[in-house]
mmCIF file of N, CA, C and O in Angstrom:
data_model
loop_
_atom_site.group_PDB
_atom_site.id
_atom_site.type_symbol
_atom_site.label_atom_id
_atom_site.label_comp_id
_atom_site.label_asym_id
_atom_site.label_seq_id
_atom_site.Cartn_x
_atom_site.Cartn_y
_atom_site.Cartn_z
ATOM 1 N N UNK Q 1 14.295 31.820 3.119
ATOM 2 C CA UNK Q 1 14.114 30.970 4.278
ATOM 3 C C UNK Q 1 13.021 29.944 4.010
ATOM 4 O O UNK Q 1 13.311 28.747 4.000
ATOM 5 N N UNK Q 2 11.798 30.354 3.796
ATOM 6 C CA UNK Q 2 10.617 29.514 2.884
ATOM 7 C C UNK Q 2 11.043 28.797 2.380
ATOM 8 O O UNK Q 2 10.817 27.740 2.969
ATOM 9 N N UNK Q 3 11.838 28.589 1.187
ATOM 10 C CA UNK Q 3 12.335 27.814 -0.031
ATOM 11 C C UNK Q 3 13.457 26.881 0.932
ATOM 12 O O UNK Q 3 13.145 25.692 0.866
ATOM 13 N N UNK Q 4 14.284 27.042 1.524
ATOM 14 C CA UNK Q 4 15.662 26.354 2.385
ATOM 15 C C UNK Q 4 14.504 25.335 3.554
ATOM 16 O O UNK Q 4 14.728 24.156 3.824
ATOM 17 N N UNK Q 5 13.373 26.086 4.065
ATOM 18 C CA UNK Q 5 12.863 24.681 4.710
ATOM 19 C C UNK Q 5 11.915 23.847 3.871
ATOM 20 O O UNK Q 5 11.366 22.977 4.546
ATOM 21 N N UNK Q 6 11.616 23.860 2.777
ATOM 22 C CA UNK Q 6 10.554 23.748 1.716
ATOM 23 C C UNK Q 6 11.451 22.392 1.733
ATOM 24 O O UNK Q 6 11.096 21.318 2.219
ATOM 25 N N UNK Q 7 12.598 22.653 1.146
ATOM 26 C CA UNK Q 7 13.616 21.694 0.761
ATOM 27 C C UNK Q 7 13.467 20.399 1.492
ATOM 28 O O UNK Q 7 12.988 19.297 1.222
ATOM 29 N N UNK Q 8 14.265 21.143 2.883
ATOM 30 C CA UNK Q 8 14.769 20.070 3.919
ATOM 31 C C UNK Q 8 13.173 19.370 4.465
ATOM 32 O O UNK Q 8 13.172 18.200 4.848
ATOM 33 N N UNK Q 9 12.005 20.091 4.463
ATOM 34 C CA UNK Q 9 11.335 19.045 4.886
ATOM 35 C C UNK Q 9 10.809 18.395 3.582
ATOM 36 O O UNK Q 9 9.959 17.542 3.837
ATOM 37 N N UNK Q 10 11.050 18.537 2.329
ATOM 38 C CA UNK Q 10 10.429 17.501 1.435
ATOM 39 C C UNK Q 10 12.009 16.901 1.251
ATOM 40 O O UNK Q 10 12.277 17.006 0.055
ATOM 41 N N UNK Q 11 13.021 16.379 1.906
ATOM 42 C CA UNK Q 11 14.247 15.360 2.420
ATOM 43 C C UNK Q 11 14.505 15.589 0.607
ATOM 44 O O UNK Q 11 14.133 14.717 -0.178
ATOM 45 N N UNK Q 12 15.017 16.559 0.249
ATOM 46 C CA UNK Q 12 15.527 17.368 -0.790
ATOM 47 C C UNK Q 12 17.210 16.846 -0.587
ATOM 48 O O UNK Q 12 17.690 17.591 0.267
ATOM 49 N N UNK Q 13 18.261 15.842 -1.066
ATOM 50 C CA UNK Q 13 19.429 16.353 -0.630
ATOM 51 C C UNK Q 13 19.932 15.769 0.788
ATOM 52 O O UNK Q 13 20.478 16.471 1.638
ATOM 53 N N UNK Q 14 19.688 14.467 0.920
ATOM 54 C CA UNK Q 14 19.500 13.610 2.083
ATOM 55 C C UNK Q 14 20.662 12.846 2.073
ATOM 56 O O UNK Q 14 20.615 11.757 1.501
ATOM 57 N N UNK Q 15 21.404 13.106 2.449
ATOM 58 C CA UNK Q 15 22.797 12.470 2.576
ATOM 59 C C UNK Q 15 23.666 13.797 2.270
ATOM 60 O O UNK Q 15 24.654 14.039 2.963
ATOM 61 N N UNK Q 16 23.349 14.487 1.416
ATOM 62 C CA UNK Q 16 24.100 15.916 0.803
ATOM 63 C C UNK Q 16 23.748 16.855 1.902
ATOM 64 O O UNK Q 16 24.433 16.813 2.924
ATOM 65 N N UNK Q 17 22.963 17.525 1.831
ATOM 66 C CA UNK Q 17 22.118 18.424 2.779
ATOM 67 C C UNK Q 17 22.171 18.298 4.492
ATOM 68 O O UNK Q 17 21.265 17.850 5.195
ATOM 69 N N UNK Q 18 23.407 18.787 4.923
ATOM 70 C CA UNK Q 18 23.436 18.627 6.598
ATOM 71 C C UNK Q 18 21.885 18.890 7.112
ATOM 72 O O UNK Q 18 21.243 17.921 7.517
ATOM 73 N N UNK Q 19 21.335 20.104 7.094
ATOM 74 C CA UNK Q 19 20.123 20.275 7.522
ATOM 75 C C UNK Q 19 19.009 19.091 7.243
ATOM 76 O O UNK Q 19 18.170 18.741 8.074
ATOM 77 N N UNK Q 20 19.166 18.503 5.830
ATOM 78 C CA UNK Q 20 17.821 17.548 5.195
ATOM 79 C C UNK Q 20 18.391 16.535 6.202
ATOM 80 O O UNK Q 20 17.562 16.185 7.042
ATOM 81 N N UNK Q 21 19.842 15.874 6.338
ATOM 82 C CA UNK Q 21 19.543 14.793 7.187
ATOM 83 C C UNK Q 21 19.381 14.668 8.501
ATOM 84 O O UNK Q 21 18.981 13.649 9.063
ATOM 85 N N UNK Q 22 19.821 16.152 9.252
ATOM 86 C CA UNK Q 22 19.637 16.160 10.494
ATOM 87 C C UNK Q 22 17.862 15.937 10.590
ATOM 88 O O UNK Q 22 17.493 15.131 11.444
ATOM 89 N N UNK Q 23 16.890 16.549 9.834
ATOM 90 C CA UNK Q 23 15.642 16.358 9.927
ATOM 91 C C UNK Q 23 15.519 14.671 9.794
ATOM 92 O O UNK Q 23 14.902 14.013 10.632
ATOM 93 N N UNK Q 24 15.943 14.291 9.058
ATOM 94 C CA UNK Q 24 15.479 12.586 8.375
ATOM 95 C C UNK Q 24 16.163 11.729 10.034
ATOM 96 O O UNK Q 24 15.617 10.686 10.396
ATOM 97 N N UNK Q 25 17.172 12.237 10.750
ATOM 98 C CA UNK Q 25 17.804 11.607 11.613
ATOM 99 C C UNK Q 25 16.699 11.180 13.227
ATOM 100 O O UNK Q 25 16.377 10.362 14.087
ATOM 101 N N UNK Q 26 16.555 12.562 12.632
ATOM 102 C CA UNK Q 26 15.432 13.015 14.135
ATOM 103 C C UNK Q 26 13.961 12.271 13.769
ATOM 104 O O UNK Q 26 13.195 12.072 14.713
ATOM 105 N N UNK Q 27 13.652 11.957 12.734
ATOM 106 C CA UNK Q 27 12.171 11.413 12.496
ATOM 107 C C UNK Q 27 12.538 9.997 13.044
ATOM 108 O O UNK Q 27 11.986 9.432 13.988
ATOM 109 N N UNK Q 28 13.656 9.483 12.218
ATOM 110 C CA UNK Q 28 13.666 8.290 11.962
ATOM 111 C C UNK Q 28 14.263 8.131 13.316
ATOM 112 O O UNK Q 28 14.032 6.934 13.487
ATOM 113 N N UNK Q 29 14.926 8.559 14.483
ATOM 114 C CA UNK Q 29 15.545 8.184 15.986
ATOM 115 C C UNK Q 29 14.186 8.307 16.600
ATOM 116 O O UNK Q 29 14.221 7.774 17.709
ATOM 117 N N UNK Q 30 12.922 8.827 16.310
ATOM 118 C CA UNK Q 30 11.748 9.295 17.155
ATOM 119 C C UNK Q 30 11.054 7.935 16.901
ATOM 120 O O UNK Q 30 10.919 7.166 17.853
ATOM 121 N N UNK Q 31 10.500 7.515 15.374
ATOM 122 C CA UNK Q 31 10.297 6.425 15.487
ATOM 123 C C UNK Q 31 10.565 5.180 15.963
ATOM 124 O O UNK Q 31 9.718 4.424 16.436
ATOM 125 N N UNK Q 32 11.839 4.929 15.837
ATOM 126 C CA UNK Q 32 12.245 4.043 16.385
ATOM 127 C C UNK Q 32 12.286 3.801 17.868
ATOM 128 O O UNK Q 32 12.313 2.676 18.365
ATOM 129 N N UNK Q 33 12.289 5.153 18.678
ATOM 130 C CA UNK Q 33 12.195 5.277 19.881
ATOM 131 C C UNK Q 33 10.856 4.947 20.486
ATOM 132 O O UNK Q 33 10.566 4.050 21.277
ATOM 133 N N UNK Q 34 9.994 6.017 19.849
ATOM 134 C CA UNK Q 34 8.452 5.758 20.183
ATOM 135 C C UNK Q 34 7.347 5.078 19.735
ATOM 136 O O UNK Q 34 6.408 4.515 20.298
ATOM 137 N N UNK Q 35 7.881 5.375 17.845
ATOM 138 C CA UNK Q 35 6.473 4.502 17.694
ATOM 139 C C UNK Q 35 6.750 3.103 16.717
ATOM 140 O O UNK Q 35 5.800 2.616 16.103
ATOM 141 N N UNK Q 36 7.418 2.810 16.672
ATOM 142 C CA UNK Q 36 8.247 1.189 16.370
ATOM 143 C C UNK Q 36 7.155 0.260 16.617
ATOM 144 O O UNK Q 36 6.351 -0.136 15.773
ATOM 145 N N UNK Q 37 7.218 -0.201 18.445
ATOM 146 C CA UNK Q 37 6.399 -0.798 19.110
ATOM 147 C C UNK Q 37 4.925 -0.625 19.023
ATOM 148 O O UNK Q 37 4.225 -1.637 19.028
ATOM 149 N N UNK Q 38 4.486 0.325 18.960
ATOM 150 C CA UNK Q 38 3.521 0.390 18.612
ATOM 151 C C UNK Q 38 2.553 -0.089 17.122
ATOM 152 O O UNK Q 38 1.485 -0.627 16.831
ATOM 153 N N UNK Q 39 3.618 0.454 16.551
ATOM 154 C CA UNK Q 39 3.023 0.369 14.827
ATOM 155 C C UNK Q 39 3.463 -1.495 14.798
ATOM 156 O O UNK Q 39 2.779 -2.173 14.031
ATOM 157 N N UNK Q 40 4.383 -2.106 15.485
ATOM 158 C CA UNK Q 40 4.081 -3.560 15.361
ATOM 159 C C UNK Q 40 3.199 -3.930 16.348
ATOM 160 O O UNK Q 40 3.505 -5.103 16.562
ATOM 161 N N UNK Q 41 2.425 -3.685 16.970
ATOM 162 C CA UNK Q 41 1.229 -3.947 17.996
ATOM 163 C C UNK Q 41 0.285 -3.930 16.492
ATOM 164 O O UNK Q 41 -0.168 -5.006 16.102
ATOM 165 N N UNK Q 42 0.040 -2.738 15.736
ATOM 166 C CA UNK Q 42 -1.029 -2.988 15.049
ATOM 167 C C UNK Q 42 -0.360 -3.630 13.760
ATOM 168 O O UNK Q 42 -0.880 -3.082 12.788
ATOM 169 N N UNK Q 43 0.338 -4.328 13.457
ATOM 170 C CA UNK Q 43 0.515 -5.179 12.705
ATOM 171 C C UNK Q 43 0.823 -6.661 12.759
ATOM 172 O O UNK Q 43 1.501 -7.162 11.862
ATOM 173 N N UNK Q 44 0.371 -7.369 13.740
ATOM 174 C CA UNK Q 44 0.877 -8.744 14.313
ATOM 175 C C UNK Q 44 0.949 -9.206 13.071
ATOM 176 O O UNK Q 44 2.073 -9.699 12.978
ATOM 177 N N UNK Q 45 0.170 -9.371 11.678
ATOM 178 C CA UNK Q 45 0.378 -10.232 10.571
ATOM 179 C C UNK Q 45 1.920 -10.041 10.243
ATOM 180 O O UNK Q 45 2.485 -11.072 9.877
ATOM 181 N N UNK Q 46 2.824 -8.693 10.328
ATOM 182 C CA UNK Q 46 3.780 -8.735 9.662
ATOM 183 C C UNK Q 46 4.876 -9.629 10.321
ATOM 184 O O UNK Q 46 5.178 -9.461 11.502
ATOM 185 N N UNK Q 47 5.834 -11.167 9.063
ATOM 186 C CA UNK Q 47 6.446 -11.478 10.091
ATOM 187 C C UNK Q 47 7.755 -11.107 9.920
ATOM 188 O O UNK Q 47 7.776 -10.054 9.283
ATOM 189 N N UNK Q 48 8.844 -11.485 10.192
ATOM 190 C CA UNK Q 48 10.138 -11.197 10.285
ATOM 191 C C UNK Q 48 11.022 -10.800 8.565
ATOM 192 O O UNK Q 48 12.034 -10.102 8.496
ATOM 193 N N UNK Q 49 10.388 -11.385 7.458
ATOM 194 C CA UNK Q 49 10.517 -11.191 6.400
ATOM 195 C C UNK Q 49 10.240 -10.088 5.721
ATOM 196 O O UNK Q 49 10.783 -9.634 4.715
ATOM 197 N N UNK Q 50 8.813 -9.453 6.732
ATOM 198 C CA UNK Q 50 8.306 -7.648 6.177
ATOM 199 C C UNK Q 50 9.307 -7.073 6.996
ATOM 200 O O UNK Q 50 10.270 -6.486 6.503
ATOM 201 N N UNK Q 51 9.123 -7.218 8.350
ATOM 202 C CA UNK Q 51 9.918 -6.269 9.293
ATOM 203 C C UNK Q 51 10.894 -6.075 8.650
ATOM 204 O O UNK Q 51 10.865 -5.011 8.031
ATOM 205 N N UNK Q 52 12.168 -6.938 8.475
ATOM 206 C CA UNK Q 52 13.348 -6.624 7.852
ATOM 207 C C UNK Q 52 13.901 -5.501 7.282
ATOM 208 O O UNK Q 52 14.738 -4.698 7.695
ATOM 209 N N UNK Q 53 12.785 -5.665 5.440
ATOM 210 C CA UNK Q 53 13.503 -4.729 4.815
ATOM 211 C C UNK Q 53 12.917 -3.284 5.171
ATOM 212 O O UNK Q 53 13.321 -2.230 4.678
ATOM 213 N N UNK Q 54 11.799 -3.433 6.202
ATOM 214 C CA UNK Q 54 11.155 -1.926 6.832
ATOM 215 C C UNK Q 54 12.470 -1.371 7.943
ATOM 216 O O UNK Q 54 12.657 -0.163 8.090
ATOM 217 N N UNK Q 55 13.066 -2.095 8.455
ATOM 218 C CA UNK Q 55 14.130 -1.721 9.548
ATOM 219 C C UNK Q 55 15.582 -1.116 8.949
ATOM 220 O O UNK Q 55 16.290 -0.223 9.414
ATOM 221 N N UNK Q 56 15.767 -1.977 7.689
ATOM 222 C CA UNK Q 56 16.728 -1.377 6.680
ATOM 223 C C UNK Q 56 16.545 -0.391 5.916
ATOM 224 O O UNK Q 56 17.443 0.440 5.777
ATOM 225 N N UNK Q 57 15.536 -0.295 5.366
ATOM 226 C CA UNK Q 57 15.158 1.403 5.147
ATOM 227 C C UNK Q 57 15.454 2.624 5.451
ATOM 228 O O UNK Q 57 15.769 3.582 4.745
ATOM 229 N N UNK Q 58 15.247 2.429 7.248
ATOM 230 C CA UNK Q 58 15.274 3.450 7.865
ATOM 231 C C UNK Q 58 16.304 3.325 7.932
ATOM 232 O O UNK Q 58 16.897 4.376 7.685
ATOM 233 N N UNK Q 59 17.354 1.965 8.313
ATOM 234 C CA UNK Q 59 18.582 2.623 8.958
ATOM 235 C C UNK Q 59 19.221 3.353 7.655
ATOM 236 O O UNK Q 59 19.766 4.412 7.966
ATOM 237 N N UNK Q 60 19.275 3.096 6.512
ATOM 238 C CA UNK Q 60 19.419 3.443 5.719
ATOM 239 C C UNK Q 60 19.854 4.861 5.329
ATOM 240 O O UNK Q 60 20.818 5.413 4.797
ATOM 241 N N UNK Q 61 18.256 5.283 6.040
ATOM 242 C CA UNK Q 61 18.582 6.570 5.678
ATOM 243 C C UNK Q 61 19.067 7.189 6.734
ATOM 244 O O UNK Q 61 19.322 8.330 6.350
ATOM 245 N N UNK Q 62 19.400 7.059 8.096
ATOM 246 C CA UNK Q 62 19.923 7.820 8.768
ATOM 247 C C UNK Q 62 21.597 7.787 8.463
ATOM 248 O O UNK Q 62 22.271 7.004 7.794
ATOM 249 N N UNK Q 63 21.959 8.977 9.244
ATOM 250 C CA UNK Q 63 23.398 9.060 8.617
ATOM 251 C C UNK Q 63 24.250 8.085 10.094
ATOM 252 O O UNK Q 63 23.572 7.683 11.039
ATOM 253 N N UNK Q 64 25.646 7.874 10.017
ATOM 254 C CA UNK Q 64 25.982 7.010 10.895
ATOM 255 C C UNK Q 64 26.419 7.822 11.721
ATOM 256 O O UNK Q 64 27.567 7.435 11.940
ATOM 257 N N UNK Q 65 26.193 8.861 12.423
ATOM 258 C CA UNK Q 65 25.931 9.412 13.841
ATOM 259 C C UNK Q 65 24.865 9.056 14.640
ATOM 260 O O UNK Q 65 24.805 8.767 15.835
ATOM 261 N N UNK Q 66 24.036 9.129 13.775
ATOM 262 C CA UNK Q 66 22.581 8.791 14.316
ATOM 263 C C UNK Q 66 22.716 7.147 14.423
ATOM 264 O O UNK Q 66 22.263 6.805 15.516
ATOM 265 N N UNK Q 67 23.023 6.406 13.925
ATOM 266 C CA UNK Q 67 23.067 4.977 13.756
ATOM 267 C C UNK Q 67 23.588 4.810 15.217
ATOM 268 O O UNK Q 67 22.909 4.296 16.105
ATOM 269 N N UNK Q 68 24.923 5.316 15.397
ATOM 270 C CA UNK Q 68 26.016 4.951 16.812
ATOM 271 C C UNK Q 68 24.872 5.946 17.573
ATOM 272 O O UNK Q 68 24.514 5.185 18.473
ATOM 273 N N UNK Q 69 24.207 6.991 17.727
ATOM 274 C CA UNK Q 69 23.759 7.553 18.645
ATOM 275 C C UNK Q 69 22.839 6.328 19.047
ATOM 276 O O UNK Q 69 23.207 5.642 20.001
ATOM 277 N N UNK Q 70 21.575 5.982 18.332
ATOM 278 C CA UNK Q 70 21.088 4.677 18.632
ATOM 279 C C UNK Q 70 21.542 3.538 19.148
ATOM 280 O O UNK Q 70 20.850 2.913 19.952
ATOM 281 N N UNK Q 71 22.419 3.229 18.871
ATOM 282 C CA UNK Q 71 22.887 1.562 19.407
ATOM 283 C C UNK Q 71 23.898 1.826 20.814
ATOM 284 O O UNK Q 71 24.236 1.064 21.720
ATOM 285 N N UNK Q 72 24.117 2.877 20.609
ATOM 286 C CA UNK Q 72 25.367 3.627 21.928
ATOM 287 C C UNK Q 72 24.072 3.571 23.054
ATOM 288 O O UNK Q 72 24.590 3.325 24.142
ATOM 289 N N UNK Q 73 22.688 3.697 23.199
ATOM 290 C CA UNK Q 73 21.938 3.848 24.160
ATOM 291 C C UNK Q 73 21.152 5.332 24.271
ATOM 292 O O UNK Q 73 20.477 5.719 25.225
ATOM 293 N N UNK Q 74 21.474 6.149 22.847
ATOM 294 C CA UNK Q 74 21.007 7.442 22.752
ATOM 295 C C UNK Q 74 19.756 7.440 22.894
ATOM 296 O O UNK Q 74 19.266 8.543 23.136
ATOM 297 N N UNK Q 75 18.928 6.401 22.813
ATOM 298 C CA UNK Q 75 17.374 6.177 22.680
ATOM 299 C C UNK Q 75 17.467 4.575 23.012
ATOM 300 O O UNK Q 75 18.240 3.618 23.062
ATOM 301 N N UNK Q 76 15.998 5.021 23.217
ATOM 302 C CA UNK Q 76 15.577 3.050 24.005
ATOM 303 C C UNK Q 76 15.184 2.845 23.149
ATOM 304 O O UNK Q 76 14.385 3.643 22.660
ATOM 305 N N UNK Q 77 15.539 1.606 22.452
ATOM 306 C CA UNK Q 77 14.952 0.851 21.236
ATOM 307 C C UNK Q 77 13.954 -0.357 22.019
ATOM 308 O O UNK Q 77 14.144 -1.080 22.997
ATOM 309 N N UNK Q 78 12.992 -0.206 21.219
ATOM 310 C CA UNK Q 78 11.940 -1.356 21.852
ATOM 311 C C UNK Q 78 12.351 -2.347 21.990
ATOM 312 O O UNK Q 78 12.713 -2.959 20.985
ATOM 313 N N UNK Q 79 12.456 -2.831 23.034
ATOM 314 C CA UNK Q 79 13.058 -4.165 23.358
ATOM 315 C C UNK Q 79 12.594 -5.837 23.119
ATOM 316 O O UNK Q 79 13.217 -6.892 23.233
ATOM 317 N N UNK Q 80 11.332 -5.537 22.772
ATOM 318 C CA UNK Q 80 10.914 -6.697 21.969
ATOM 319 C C UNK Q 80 11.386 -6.584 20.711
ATOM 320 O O UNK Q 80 11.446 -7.599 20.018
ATOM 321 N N UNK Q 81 11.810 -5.304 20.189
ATOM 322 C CA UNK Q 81 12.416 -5.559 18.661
ATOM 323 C C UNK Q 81 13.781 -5.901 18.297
ATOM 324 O O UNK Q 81 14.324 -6.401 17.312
ATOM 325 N N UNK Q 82 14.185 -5.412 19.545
ATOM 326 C CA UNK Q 82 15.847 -5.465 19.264
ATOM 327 C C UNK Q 82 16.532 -6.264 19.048
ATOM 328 O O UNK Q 82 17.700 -5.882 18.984
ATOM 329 N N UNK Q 83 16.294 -7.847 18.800
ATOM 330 C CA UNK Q 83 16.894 -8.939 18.254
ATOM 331 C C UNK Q 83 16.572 -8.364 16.338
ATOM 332 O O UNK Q 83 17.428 -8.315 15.454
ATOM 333 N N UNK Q 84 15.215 -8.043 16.224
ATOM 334 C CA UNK Q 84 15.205 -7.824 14.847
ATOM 335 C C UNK Q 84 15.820 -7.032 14.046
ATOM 336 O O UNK Q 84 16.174 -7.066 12.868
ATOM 337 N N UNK Q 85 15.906 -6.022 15.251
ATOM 338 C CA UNK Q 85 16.578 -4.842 14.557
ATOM 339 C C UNK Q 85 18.149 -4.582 14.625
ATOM 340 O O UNK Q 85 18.767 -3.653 14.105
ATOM 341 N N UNK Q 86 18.723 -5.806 15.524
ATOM 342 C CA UNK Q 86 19.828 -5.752 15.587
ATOM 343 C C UNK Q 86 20.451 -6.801 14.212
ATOM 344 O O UNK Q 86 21.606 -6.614 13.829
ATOM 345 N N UNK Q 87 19.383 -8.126 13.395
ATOM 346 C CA UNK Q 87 19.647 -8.585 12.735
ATOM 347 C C UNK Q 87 19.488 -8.192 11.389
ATOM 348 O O UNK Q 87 20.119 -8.724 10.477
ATOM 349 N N UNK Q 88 18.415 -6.998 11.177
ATOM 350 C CA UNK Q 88 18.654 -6.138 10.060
ATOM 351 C C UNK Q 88 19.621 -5.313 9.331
ATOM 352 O O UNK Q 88 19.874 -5.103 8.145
ATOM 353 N N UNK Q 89 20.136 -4.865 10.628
ATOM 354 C CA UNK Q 89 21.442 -3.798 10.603
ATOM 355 C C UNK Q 89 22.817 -4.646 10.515
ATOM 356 O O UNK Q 89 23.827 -3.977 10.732
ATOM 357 N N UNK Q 90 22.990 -5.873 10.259
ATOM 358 C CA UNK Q 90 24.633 -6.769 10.454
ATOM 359 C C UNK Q 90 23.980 -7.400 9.116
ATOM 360 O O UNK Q 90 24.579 -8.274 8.490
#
């Protein structure tokens, strides 16, 4: 049991690993939910050129349940971001 969460929380098998991505799904839907807005409050220098490939990253790694859970309204995406983050993801 030790060794099986050892894995999934060092994202061991992330796309392979149902468990590793359900963890990577849930970080990355939390951020985006909660602390998105925030973490660009303390970054006003970054402009649309950093944001970008930081927004593609993540979507990246979530799997596309989580993607449609997000954009379906599963979570409030910060709404000052959501032009950006809607132009990252197309």
């Amino acid at each position: 049991m030790t060794a099986r969460v050892k894995s999934i929380v060092s994202k061991k098998g992330l796309k392979v690993n149902p468990e590793t991505q359900l963890l990577e799904d849930v970080v990355d839907l939390v951020f985006i939910e909660h602390y998105m807005a925030g973490f660009a409050a303390q970054h006003p220098e970054y402009d649309e050129a950093k944001w970008l490939p930081i927004i593609r990253k993540t979507w990246q790694k979530m799997s596309p349940h989580a993607r449609e859970f997000a954009l379906s309204g599963g979570i409030k995406l910060p709404e000052a971001l959501v032009p950006l983050i809607l132009k990252a993801i197309k």
